Short mmCIF file of C-alpha atoms and ligand atoms in Angstrom, two decimals:
data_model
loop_
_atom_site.label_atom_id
_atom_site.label_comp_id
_atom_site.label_asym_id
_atom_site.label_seq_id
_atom_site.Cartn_x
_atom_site.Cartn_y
_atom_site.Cartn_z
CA UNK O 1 0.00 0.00 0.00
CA UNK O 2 1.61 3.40 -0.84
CA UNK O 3 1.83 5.85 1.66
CA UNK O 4 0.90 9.55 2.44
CA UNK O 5 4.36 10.44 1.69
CA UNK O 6 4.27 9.01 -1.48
CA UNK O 7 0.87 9.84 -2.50
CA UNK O 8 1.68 13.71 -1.68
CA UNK O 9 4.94 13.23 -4.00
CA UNK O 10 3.31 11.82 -6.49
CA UNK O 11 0.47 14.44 -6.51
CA UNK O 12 3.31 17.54 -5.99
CA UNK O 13 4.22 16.58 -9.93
CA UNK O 14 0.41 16.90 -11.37
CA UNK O 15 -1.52 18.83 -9.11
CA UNK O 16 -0.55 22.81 -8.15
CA UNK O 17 0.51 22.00 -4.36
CA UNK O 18 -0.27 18.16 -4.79
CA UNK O 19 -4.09 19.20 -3.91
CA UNK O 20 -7.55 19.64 -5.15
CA UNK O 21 -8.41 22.05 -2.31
CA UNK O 22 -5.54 24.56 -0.93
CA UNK O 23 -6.46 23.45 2.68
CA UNK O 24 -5.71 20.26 2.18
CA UNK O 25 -1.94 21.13 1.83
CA UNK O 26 -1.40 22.08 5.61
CA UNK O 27 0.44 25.14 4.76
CA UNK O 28 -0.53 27.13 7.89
CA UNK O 29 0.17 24.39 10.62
CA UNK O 30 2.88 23.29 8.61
CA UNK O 31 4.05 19.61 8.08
CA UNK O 32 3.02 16.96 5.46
CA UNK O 33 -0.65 16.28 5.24
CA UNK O 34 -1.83 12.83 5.38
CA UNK O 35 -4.53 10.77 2.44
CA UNK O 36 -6.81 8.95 3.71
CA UNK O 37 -8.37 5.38 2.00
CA UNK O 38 -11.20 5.45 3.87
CA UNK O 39 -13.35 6.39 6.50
CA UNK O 40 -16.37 4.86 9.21
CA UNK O 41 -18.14 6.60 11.03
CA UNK O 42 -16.23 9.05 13.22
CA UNK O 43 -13.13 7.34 12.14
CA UNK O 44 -11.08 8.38 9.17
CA UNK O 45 -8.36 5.63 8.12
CA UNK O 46 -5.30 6.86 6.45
CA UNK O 47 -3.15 5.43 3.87
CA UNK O 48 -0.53 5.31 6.61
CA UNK O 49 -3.16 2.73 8.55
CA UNK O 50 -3.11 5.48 11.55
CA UNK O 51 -6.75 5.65 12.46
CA UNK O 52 -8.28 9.07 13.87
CA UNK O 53 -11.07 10.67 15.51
CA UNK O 54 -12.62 13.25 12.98
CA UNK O 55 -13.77 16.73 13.50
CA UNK O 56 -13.33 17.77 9.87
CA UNK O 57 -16.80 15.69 8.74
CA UNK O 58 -15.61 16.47 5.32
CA UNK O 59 -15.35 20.77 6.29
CA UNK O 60 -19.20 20.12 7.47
CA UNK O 61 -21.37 17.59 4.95
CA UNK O 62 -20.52 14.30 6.67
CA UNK O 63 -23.66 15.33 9.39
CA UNK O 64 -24.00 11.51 9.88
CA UNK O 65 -20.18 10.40 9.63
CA UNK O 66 -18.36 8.74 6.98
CA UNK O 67 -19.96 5.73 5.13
CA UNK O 68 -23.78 6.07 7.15
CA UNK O 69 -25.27 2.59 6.07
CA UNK O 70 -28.89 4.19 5.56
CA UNK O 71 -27.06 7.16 3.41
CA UNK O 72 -25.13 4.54 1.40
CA UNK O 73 -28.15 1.98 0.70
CA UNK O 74 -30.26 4.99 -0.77
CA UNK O 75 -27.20 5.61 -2.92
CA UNK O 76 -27.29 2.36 -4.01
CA UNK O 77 -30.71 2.02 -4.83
CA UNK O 78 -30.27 5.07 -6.74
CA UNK O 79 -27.21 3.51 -8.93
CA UNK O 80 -29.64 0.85 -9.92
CA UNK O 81 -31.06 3.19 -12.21
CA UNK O 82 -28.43 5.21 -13.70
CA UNK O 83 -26.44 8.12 -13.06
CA UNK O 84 -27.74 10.73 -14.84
CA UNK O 85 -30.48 11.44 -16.89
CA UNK O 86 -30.24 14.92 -18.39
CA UNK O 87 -33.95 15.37 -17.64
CA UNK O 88 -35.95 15.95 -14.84
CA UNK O 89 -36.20 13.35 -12.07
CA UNK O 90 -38.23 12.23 -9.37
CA UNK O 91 -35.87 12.63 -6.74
CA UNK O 92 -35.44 16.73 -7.08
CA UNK O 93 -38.98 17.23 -6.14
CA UNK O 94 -38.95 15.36 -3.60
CA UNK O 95 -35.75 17.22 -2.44
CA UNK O 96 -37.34 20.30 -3.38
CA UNK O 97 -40.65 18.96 -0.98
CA UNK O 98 -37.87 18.89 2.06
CA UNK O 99 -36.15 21.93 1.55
CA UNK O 100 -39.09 23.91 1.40
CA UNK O 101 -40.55 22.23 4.81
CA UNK O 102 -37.04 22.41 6.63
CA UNK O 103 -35.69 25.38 5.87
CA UNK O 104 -38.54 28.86 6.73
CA UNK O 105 -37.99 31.58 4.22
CA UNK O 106 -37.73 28.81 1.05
CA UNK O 107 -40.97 29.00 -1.29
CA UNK O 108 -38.82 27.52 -4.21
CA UNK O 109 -35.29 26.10 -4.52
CA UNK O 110 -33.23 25.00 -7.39
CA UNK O 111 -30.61 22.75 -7.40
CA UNK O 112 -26.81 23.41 -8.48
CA UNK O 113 -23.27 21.36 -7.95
CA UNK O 114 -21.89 22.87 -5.11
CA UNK O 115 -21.86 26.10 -2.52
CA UNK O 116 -20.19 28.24 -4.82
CA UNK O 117 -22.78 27.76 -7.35
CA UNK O 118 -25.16 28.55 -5.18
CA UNK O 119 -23.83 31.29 -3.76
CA UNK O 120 -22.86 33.15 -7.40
CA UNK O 121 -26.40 32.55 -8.63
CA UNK O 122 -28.21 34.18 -5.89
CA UNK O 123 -25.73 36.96 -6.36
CA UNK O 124 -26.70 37.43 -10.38
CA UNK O 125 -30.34 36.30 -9.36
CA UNK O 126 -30.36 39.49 -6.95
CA UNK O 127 -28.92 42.06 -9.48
CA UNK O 128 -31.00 40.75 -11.91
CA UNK O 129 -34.05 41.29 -9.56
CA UNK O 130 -33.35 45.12 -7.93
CA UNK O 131 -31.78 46.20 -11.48
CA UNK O 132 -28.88 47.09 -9.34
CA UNK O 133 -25.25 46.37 -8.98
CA UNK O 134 -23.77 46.59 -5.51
CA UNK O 135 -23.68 44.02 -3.02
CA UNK O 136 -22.31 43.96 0.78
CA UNK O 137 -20.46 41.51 2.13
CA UNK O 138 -18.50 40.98 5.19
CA UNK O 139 -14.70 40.75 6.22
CA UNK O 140 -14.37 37.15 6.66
CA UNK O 141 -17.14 35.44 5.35
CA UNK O 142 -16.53 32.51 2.94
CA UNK O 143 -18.94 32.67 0.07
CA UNK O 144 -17.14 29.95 -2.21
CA UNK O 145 -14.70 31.23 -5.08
CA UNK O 146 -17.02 33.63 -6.94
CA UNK O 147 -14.67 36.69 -8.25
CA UNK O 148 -17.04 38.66 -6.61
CA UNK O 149 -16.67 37.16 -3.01
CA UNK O 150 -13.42 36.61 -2.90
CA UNK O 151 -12.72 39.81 -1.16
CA UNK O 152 -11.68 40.00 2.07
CA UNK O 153 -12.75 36.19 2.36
CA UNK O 154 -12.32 33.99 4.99
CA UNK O 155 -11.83 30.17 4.95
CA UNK O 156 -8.46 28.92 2.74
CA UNK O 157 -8.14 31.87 1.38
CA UNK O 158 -7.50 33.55 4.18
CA UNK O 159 -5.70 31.08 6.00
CA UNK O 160 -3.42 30.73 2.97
CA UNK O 161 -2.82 34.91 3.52
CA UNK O 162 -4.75 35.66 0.21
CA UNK O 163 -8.11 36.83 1.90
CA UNK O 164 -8.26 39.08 -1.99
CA UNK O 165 -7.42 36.96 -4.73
CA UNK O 166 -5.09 37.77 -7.78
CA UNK O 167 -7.24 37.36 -11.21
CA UNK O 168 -10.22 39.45 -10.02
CA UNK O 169 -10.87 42.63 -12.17
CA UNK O 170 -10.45 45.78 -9.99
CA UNK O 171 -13.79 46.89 -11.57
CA UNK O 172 -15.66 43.77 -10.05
CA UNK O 173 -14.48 44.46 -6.91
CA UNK O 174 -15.51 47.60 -7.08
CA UNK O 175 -19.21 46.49 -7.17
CA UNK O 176 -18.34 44.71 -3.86
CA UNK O 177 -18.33 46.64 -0.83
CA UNK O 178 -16.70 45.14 2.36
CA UNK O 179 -17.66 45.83 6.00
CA UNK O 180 -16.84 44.45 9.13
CA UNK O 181 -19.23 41.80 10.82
CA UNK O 182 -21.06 42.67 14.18
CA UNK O 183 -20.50 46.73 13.27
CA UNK O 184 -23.95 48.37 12.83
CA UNK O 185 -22.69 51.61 12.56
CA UNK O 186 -20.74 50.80 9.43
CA UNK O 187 -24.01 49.05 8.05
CA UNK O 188 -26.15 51.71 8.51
CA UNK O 189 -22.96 54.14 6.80
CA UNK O 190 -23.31 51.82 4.05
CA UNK O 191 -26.93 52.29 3.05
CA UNK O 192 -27.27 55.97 3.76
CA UNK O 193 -24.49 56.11 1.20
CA UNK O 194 -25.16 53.86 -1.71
CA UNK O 195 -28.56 52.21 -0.42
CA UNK O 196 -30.35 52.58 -3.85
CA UNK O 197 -27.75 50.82 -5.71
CA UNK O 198 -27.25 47.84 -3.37
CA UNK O 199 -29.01 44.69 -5.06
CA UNK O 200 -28.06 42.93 -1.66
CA UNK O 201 -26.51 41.68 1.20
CA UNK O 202 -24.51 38.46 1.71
CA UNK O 203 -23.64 36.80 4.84
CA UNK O 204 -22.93 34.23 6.96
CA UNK O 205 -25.09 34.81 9.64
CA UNK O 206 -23.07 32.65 12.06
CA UNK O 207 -19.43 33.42 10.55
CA UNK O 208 -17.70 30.35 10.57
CA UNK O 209 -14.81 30.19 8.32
CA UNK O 210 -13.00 32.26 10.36
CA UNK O 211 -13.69 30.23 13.74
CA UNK O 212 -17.18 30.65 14.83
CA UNK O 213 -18.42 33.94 15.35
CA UNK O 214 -21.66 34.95 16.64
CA UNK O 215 -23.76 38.20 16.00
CA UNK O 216 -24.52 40.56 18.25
CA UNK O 217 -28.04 41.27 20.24
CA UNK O 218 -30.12 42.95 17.40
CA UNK O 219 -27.35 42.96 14.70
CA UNK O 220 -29.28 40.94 12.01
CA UNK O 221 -32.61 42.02 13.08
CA UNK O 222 -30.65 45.40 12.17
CA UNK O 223 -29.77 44.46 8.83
CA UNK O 224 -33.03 43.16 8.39
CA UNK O 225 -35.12 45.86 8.32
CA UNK O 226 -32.10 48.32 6.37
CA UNK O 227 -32.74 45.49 3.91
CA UNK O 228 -36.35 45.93 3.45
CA UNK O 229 -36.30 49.64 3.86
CA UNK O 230 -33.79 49.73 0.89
CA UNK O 231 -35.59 47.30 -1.51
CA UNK O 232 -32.00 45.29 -0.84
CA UNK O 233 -31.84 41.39 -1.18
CA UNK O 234 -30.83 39.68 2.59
CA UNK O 235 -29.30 36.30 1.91
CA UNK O 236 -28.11 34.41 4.34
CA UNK O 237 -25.54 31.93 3.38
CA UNK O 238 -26.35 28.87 5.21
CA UNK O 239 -24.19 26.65 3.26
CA UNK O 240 -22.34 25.66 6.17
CA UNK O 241 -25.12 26.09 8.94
CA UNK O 242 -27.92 24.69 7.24
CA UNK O 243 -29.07 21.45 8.48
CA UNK O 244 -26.30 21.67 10.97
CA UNK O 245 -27.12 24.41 14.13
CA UNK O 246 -30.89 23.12 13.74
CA UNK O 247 -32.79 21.47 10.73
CA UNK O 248 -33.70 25.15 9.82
CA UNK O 249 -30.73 26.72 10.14
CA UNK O 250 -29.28 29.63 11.42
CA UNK O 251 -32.74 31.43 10.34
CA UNK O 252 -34.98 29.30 12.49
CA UNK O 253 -32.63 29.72 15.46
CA UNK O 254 -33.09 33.54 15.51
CA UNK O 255 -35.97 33.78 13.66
CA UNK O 256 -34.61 36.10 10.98
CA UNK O 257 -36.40 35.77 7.31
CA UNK O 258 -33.54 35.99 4.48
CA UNK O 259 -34.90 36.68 1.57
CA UNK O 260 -32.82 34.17 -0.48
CA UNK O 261 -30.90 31.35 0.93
CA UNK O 262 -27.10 29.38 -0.17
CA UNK O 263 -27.67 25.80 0.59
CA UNK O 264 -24.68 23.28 0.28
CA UNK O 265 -22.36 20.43 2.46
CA UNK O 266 -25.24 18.80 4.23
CA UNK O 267 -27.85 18.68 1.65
CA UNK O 268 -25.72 16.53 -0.31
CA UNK O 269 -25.56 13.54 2.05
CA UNK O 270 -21.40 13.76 1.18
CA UNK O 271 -21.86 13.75 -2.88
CA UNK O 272 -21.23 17.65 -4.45
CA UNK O 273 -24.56 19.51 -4.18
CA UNK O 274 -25.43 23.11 -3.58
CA UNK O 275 -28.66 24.71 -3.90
CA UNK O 276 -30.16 28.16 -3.34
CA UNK O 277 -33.91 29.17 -2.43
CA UNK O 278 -36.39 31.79 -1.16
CA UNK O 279 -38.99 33.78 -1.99
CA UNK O 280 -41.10 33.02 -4.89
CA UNK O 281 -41.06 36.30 -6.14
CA UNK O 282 -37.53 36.54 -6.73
CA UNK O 283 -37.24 32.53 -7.66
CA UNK O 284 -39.23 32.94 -10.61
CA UNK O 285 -36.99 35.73 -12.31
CA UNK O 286 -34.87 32.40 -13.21
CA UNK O 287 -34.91 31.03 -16.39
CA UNK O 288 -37.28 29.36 -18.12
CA UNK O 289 -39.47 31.71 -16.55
CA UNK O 290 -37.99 34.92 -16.08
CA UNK O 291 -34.83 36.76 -17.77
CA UNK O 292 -31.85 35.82 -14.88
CA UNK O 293 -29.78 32.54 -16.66
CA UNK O 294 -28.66 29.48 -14.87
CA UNK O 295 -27.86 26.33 -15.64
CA UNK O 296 -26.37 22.98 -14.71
CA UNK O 297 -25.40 19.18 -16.84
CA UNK O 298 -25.59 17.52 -13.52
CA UNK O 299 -27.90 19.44 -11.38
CA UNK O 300 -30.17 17.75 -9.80
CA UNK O 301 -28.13 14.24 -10.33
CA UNK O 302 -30.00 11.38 -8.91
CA UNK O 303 -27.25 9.87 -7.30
CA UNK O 304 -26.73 13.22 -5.06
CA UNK O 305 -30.39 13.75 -4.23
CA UNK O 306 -30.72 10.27 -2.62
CA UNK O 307 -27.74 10.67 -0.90
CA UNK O 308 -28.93 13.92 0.30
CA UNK O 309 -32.66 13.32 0.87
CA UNK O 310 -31.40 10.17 3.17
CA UNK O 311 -29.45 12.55 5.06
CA UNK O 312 -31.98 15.17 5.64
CA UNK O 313 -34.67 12.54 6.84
CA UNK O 314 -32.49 11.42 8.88
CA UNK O 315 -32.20 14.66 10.62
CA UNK O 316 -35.94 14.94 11.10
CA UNK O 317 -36.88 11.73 12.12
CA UNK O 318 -33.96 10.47 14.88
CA UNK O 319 -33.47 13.30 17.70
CA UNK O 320 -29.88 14.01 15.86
CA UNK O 321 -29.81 17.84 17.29
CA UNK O 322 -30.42 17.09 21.21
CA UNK O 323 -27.84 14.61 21.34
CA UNK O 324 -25.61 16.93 18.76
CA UNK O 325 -25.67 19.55 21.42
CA UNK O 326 -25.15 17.86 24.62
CA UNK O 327 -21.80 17.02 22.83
CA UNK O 328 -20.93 19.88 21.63
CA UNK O 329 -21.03 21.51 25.38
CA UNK O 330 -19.11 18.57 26.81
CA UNK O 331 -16.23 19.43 24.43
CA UNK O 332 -16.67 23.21 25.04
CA UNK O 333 -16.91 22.54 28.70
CA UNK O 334 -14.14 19.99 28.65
CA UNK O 335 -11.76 22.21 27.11
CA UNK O 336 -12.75 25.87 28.57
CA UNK O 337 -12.30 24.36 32.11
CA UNK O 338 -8.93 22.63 31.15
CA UNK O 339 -7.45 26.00 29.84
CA UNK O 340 -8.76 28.00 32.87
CA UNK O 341 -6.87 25.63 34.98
CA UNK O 342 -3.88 25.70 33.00
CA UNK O 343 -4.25 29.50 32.75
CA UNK O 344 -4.01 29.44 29.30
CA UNK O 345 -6.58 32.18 27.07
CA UNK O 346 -8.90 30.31 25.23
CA UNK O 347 -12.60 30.92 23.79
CA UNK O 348 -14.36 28.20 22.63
CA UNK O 349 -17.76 29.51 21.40
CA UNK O 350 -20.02 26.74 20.53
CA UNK O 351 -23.57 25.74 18.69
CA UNK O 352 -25.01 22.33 18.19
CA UNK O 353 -22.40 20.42 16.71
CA UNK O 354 -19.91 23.27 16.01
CA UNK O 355 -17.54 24.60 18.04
CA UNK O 356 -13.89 26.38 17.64
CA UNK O 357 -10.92 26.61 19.98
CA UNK O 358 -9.93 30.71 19.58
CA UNK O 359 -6.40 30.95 21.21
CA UNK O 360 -7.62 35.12 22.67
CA UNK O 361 -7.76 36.68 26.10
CA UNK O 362 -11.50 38.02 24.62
CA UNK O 363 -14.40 36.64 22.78
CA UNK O 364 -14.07 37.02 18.91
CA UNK O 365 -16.63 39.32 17.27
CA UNK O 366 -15.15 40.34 13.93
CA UNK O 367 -12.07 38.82 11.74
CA UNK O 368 -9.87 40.71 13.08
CA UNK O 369 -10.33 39.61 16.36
CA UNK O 370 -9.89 36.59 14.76
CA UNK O 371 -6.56 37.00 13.20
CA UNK O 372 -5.65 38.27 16.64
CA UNK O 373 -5.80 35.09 17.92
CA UNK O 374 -2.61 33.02 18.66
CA UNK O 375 -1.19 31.30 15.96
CA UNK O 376 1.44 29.39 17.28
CA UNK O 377 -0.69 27.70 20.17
CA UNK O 378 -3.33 26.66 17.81
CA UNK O 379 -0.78 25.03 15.52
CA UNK O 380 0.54 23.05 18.61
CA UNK O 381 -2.56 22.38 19.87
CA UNK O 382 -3.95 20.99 16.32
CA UNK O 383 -0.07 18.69 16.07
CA UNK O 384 -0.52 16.91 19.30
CA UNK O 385 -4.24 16.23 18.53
CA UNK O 386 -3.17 14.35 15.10
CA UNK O 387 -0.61 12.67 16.81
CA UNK O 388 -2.80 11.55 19.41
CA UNK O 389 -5.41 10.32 17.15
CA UNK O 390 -7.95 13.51 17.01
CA UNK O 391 -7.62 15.11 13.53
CA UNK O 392 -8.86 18.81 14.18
CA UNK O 393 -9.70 21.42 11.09
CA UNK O 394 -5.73 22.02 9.92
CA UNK O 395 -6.52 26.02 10.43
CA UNK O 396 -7.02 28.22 13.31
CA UNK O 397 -9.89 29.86 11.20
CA UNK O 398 -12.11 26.87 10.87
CA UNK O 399 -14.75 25.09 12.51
CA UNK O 400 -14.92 22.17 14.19
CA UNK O 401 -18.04 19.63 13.37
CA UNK O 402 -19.69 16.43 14.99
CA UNK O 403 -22.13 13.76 14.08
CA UNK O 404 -24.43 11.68 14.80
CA UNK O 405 -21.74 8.85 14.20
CA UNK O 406 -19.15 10.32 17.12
CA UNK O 407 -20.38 7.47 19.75
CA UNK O 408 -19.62 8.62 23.05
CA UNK O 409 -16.89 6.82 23.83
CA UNK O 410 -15.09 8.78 21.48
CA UNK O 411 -16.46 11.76 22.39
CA UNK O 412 -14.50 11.09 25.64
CA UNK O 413 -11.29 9.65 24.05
CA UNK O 414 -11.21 13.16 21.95
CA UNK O 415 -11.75 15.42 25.01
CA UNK O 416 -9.11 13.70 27.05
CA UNK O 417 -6.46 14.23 24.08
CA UNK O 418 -7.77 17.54 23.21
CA UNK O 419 -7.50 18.50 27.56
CA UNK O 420 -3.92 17.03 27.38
CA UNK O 421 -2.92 18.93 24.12
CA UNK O 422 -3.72 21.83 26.19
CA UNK O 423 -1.80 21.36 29.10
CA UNK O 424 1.04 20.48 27.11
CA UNK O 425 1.14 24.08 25.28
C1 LIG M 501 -18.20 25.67 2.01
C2 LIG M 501 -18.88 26.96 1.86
C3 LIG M 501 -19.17 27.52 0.60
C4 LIG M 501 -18.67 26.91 -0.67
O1 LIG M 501 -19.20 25.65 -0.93
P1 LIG M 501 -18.42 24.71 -2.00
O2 LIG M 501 -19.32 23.52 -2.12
O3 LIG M 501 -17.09 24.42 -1.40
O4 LIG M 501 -18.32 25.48 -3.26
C5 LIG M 501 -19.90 28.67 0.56
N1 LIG M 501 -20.33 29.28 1.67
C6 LIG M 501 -20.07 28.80 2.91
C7 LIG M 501 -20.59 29.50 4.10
C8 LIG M 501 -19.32 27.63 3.05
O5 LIG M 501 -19.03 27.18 4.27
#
């Protein structure tokens, strides 16, 4: 069997940085990132035969763990029939059916290949409704790599130190304006200033590819009404917190109506999916029936709707979210206690399944409390994990995720390496 070593060698010659995501290359922790050949459960397996705990869940869709038997039979059933059809099939509505009950603000949803889709077409879809140009985002959100988005972004590209990408037109970017998250002042500067010309507003309403942030009292209830008062498009990006904080999302949890939605990760039961929704108003400016164009070969693909309608009934008929909690707070508590005894700063805010060690005297609000943080105990911290058999997101600026597969038992294996890693720092 060949190894990491030589699979990363091998890759170095054919792929730019021997990877198909830039994460993947463990640039900012530093040493030699490890393949894995497969993966149960909690457990990831890597081509090394070194088996570890795993908090990545795949950067979020793996809700369920690796290789769910339930997920994997309604794949299978699905491959009985083909792969793709090229025409409509019975599996997207009833995708569509779940979406629409799950998630509060969607009327309609269509279905693209991955969170970066979705995110770019809500973008065009909200220009091409207002008639206007400018959107807002914010410093540290993670949209996917749409030119547009890619400013001042969080996730890899930030961790990488290229939060602004080369090979984005300065007069794009100049349709994109940046503020900083939690700062209502600077949103309500925004709209008095250019308020007619924003099409809309894009955010992550829980920021989480910079760590886990969470927003202030009032904040998006804030933005909310500017949005409406302005004629502006709210969408919430809930690529990564759909399904995942509750079956709703990050909109049911604070009862905040977006008007459009980015769907991805979980909705895809582990196979590439994204998909966007909302109101029906704006939905129906899409092509066929209205003038905004999208498209897709293998939207919709059977394979990745059973995967991901398994998932998501899963989710609503098991009590996945209690039990995702009560584990999420034993790892919080397990590891804020530690580092108060140990006197060592540490944050670790927390919801449902997610959570993220911040290295900071003071809670995070913004990303540049979050650059703030310390590097150099978070890359120690994430080393002695591995080596112990936890594998933890390979960035200070990501989060952490659970599942329903994490048993216990390793719940309890992972907080007494993760307590250890701390009191070695
Ligand atoms: C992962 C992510 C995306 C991009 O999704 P891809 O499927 O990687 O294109 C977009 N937005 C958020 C919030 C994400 O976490």
């Amino acid at each position: 069997m060949t190894n990491s070593q030589d699979l990363f060698e091998r890759a170095k010659q054919l792929i730019p940085g021997g990877v198909n995501s830039p994460v993947r290359a463990f640039r900012s922790v530093g040493g030699a990132p490890f393949f894995v050949k497969r993966a149960d459960g909690a457990t990831l397996t890597t081509a090394d035969d070194k088996e570890l705990i795993d908090f990545v869940c795949t950067w979020g869709p793996a809700i369920h763990g690796h290789n769910n038997p339930i997920i994997k039979e309604a794949i299978s059933k699905a491959l009985e029939k083909g792969t793709s059809f090229g025409t409509s099939n019975p599996y997207e509505v009833e995708m569509a059916e779940l979406i629409v009950k799950m998630v509060p603000s969607v009327e309609k949803v269509r279905m693209v290949n991955s969170g970066t889709e979705a995110t770019m077409t809500a973008i065009r879809l909200a220009r091409g409704y207002t008639k206007r140009n400018k959107i807002i985002k914010f410093a540290g959100c993670y949209h996917g790599h749409v030119d547009s988005l890619l400013i001042k972004a969080g996730s890899g590209a930030l961790t990488l130190g290229n939060p602004d990408s080369a090979g984005i037109p300065e007069s794009f970017a100049q349709e994109t304006i940046v503020l900083a998250y939690n700062d209502s002042e600077a949103l309500k500067d925004a709209f008095s200033k250019f308020g007619h010309d924003i099409a809309a507003v894009i955010l992550e309403p829980f920021p989480a590819n910079i760590g886990l942030i969470f927003p202030k009292d009032g904040y998006l209830q804030n933005l909310r009404d500017l949005c409406t008062q302005n004629e502006t498009v709210l969408i919430f990006d809930e690529v990564m917190t759909g399904f995942r904080v509750t079956a709703g999302g990050v909109q049911e949890k604070v009862g905040i109506t977006p008007d459009l939605t980015a769907l991805g990760k979980i909705i895809g039961g582990g196979l590439p999916v994204g998909a966007f929704g909302g109101k029906t108003e704006i939905m129906d400016c899409l092509a066929p029936l209205g003038p905004v164009y999208q498209a897709g070969t293998l939207s919709g693909n059977p394979l990745a709707m059973a995967a991901g309608i398994a998932s998501l009934k899963l989710l609503l008929e098991t009590d996945a979210y209690t039990r995702l909690e009560k584990m999420g707070q034993q790892v919080q508590d397990a590891l804020v206690s530690t580092a108060k005894a140990a006197g060592i700063p540490l944050q670790v805010p927390q919801v449902a399944s997610m959570f993220c060690p911040y290295f900071s005297e003071k809670p995070v609000e913004s990303l540049d409390d979050a650059v703030s943080t310390n590097t150099d105990r978070f890359n120690k911290f994430f080393h002695t994990c591995l080596e112990n058999g936890v594998y933890l997101p390979p960035s200070k600026y990501e989060a952490n995720f659970i599942s329903t597969a994490h048993e216990q038992g390793a719940i309890d294996q992972a907080c007494d390496v993760m307590t250890a890693a701390l009191k070695a720092i």
